[in-house]
Amino acid sequence: MIRYLNATDGVRPDQIVGFFEGWPSPPTPETHLTIMRGSYRVVLAFDEDSDAVVGFITAVSDGALAAYIPLLEVLPAYRRRGIGRELVTRMQRELGDLYMVDLVCDEALEPFYASLGMKPAHAMTVRRFDRQSGTTPESD
Ligand SMILES: CC(C)(COP(=O)(O)OP(=O)(O)OC[C@H]1O[C@@H](n2cnc3c(N)ncnc32)[C@H](O)[C@@H]1OP(=O)(O)O)[C@@H](O)C(=O)NCCC(=O)NCCS
């Protein structure tokens, strides 16, 4: 059974394995936990049967006006059964009535987010694929 959690309390690194599919330098499970703990809000999908996190979504925010959703992922074996939709819906609830909630996605996912009430917009980004995910220049 899938349970949804709003905090990472009690979650161990060995319970968040297999995420960041296709990333050249994926964060370690330990860094993944740091990312989730440092986020403004997090929602986890936890499979009671496998005792593991199988999906997650994070948001960063100033807490007053704006929020950004940098990460949403469901493990491949758990996709297309509504977990992603549930994570976004729960995060939208968590973010309440903030003026702006933004995210960047591939075009293929526009219908997914549109069905959840979001609108397409243009975005500008920087992605440093040569850097180890989860590090800063100071921590090198
Ligand atoms: C995107 C993602 C989180 C969706 O999770 P999910 O649990 O499979 O989503 P749901 O089961 O709630 O899907 C609901 C609907 O969204 C659409 N959808 C889901 N994944 C899709 C995809 N990869 N491409 C196009 N449409 C998709 C489908 O219409 C789906 O309905 P259907 O199963 O009846 O066809 C998952 O595919 C994933 O982790 N992908 C890799 C990471 C990623 O791309 N994250 C998004 C960053 S912006």
Short mmCIF file of C-alpha atoms and ligand atoms in Angstrom, two decimals:
data_model
loop_
_atom_site.label_atom_id
_atom_site.label_comp_id
_atom_site.label_asym_id
_atom_site.label_seq_id
_atom_site.Cartn_x
_atom_site.Cartn_y
_atom_site.Cartn_z
CA MET A 1 0.00 0.00 0.00
CA ILE A 2 1.22 3.51 -0.83
CA ARG A 3 1.28 6.03 2.03
CA TYR A 4 1.97 9.74 1.45
CA LEU A 5 4.25 11.59 3.88
CA ASN A 6 4.90 15.31 4.29
CA ALA A 7 8.27 14.94 5.98
CA THR A 8 11.39 12.78 5.77
CA ASP A 9 11.44 12.00 9.50
CA GLY A 10 12.66 8.44 10.01
CA VAL A 11 13.47 7.90 6.31
CA ARG A 12 16.88 6.29 5.77
CA PRO A 13 19.15 6.66 2.72
CA ASP A 14 18.75 2.95 1.90
CA GLN A 15 15.00 3.57 1.51
CA ILE A 16 15.45 6.13 -1.29
CA VAL A 17 17.30 4.18 -3.96
CA GLY A 18 16.84 4.31 -7.75
CA PHE A 19 15.92 7.97 -8.25
CA PHE A 20 17.43 10.55 -10.64
CA GLU A 21 17.06 8.17 -13.59
CA GLY A 22 19.34 9.14 -16.47
CA TRP A 23 21.20 11.88 -14.60
CA PRO A 24 24.93 11.91 -15.52
CA SER A 25 25.96 12.58 -11.89
CA PRO A 26 22.97 11.67 -9.74
CA PRO A 27 22.92 12.77 -6.10
CA THR A 28 23.66 9.98 -3.65
CA PRO A 29 20.78 8.81 -1.44
CA GLU A 30 22.40 10.79 1.41
CA THR A 31 22.43 13.97 -0.71
CA HIS A 32 18.87 13.19 -1.81
CA LEU A 33 17.85 13.24 1.85
CA THR A 34 19.69 16.56 2.32
CA ILE A 35 17.83 17.99 -0.71
CA MET A 36 14.47 16.91 0.66
CA ARG A 37 15.23 18.16 4.20
CA GLY A 38 16.39 21.53 2.82
CA SER A 39 13.25 22.00 0.75
CA TYR A 40 10.37 24.25 1.76
CA ARG A 41 7.92 21.38 1.33
CA VAL A 42 8.31 17.73 0.39
CA VAL A 43 5.81 14.97 -0.29
CA LEU A 44 6.90 11.34 -0.40
CA ALA A 45 5.11 8.27 -1.72
CA PHE A 46 6.11 5.38 0.53
CA ASP A 47 5.40 1.75 -0.34
CA GLU A 48 4.59 -0.07 2.90
CA ASP A 49 5.17 -3.44 1.24
CA SER A 50 8.70 -2.77 -0.02
CA ASP A 51 9.46 -0.39 2.90
CA ALA A 52 10.83 2.17 0.45
CA VAL A 53 10.17 5.60 -0.98
CA VAL A 54 8.85 5.15 -4.54
CA GLY A 55 8.09 8.75 -5.45
CA PHE A 56 8.78 12.27 -4.25
CA ILE A 57 8.21 15.93 -5.03
CA THR A 58 9.99 18.96 -3.59
CA ALA A 59 9.30 22.71 -3.56
CA VAL A 60 11.54 25.61 -2.66
CA SER A 61 9.95 28.92 -1.70
CA ASP A 62 10.30 32.33 -0.05
CA GLY A 63 7.24 31.34 1.97
CA ALA A 64 5.28 34.45 0.98
CA LEU A 65 4.95 34.89 -2.77
CA ALA A 66 6.71 32.35 -4.93
CA ALA A 67 7.49 28.64 -5.05
CA TYR A 68 9.40 26.51 -7.51
CA ILE A 69 9.04 22.76 -7.94
CA PRO A 70 12.49 21.49 -8.95
CA LEU A 71 11.99 17.74 -8.55
CA LEU A 72 9.23 15.21 -9.16
CA GLU A 73 9.97 11.56 -9.76
CA VAL A 74 8.25 8.22 -9.44
CA LEU A 75 10.32 5.03 -9.69
CA PRO A 76 9.80 3.37 -13.11
CA ALA A 77 8.09 0.27 -11.67
CA TYR A 78 5.46 2.45 -9.99
CA ARG A 79 4.59 4.77 -12.86
CA ARG A 80 1.22 5.19 -14.62
CA ARG A 81 -0.84 4.33 -11.57
CA GLY A 82 -1.61 7.84 -10.36
CA ILE A 83 1.25 8.40 -7.91
CA GLY A 84 2.74 11.35 -9.83
CA ARG A 85 -0.64 13.04 -10.06
CA GLU A 86 -1.23 12.50 -6.34
CA LEU A 87 2.19 13.95 -5.45
CA VAL A 88 1.56 17.10 -7.51
CA THR A 89 -1.97 17.49 -6.10
CA ARG A 90 -0.71 17.15 -2.54
CA MET A 91 2.12 19.61 -3.18
CA GLN A 92 -0.33 22.12 -4.66
CA ARG A 93 -2.32 21.82 -1.44
CA GLU A 94 0.84 22.30 0.62
CA LEU A 95 1.70 25.48 -1.30
CA GLY A 96 -1.78 26.84 -0.72
CA ASP A 97 -2.49 30.21 -2.25
CA LEU A 98 1.05 31.41 -3.03
CA TYR A 99 0.94 33.87 -5.92
CA MET A 100 3.23 31.89 -8.22
CA VAL A 101 4.17 28.23 -8.45
CA ASP A 102 6.57 27.42 -11.29
CA LEU A 103 8.27 24.36 -12.70
CA VAL A 104 10.16 23.44 -15.85
CA CYS A 105 9.20 20.32 -17.78
CA ASP A 106 9.60 18.56 -21.12
CA GLU A 107 6.92 19.29 -23.69
CA ALA A 108 5.61 15.71 -23.40
CA LEU A 109 4.57 16.40 -19.82
CA GLU A 110 2.60 19.57 -20.57
CA PRO A 111 -0.73 17.67 -20.76
CA PHE A 112 0.04 16.04 -17.39
CA TYR A 113 0.58 19.39 -15.66
CA ALA A 114 -2.22 21.09 -17.62
CA SER A 115 -4.64 18.47 -16.32
CA LEU A 116 -3.55 19.58 -12.85
CA GLY A 117 -4.44 23.21 -13.51
CA MET A 118 -1.07 24.56 -14.68
CA LYS A 119 -0.40 26.63 -17.80
CA PRO A 120 2.55 26.47 -20.22
CA ALA A 121 5.09 29.33 -20.09
CA HIS A 122 8.56 30.00 -21.46
CA ALA A 123 11.57 29.40 -19.25
CA MET A 124 15.32 30.11 -19.23
CA THR A 125 17.65 27.73 -17.43
CA VAL A 126 21.24 26.81 -16.64
CA ARG A 127 22.16 23.15 -16.16
CA ARG A 128 25.74 22.32 -15.19
CA PHE A 129 25.90 18.70 -16.28
CA ASP A 130 29.65 18.54 -15.63
CA ARG A 131 29.14 19.16 -11.92
CA GLN A 132 28.43 16.51 -9.31
CA SER A 133 24.80 17.00 -8.27
CA GLY A 134 24.37 18.32 -4.78
CA THR A 135 27.73 20.06 -4.44
CA THR A 136 28.56 23.75 -4.37
CA PRO A 137 31.89 25.36 -5.32
CA GLU A 138 32.56 25.80 -1.57
CA SER A 139 32.03 22.08 -0.84
CA ASP A 140 34.39 20.86 -3.57
C1 LIG B 1 6.40 12.35 -14.71
C2 LIG B 1 6.20 11.25 -13.68
C3 LIG B 1 6.50 11.80 -12.29
C4 LIG B 1 4.73 10.83 -13.73
O1 LIG B 1 4.51 9.92 -12.66
P1 LIG B 1 3.36 8.81 -12.77
O2 LIG B 1 3.18 8.27 -11.38
O3 LIG B 1 3.65 7.85 -13.84
O4 LIG B 1 2.12 9.71 -13.18
P2 LIG B 1 0.57 9.32 -13.15
O5 LIG B 1 0.41 7.86 -13.10
O6 LIG B 1 -0.09 10.12 -12.11
O7 LIG B 1 0.15 9.84 -14.60
C5 LIG B 1 -0.98 10.54 -14.83
C6 LIG B 1 -1.04 10.90 -16.32
O8 LIG B 1 0.03 11.73 -16.71
C7 LIG B 1 0.42 11.41 -18.07
N1 LIG B 1 1.84 11.02 -18.03
C8 LIG B 1 2.50 10.44 -17.01
N2 LIG B 1 3.78 10.27 -17.34
C9 LIG B 1 3.93 10.74 -18.60
C10 LIG B 1 5.03 10.84 -19.48
N3 LIG B 1 6.28 10.42 -19.12
N4 LIG B 1 4.84 11.38 -20.72
C11 LIG B 1 3.61 11.82 -21.07
N5 LIG B 1 2.53 11.74 -20.25
C12 LIG B 1 2.69 11.21 -19.04
C13 LIG B 1 -0.49 10.34 -18.54
O9 LIG B 1 -1.56 10.96 -19.21
C14 LIG B 1 -0.97 9.72 -17.27
O10 LIG B 1 -2.22 9.17 -17.38
P3 LIG B 1 -2.39 7.66 -17.94
O11 LIG B 1 -1.50 6.78 -17.12
O12 LIG B 1 -3.85 7.41 -17.72
O13 LIG B 1 -1.99 7.71 -19.37
C15 LIG B 1 7.08 10.01 -13.98
O14 LIG B 1 6.87 9.60 -15.32
C16 LIG B 1 8.56 10.25 -13.75
O15 LIG B 1 9.06 10.12 -12.63
N6 LIG B 1 9.29 10.58 -14.84
C17 LIG B 1 10.75 10.82 -14.76
C18 LIG B 1 11.06 12.12 -14.04
C19 LIG B 1 10.33 13.30 -14.63
O16 LIG B 1 10.21 13.47 -15.85
N7 LIG B 1 9.83 14.16 -13.73
C20 LIG B 1 9.12 15.37 -14.10
C21 LIG B 1 10.02 16.54 -13.97
S1 LIG B 1 9.19 18.02 -14.55
#
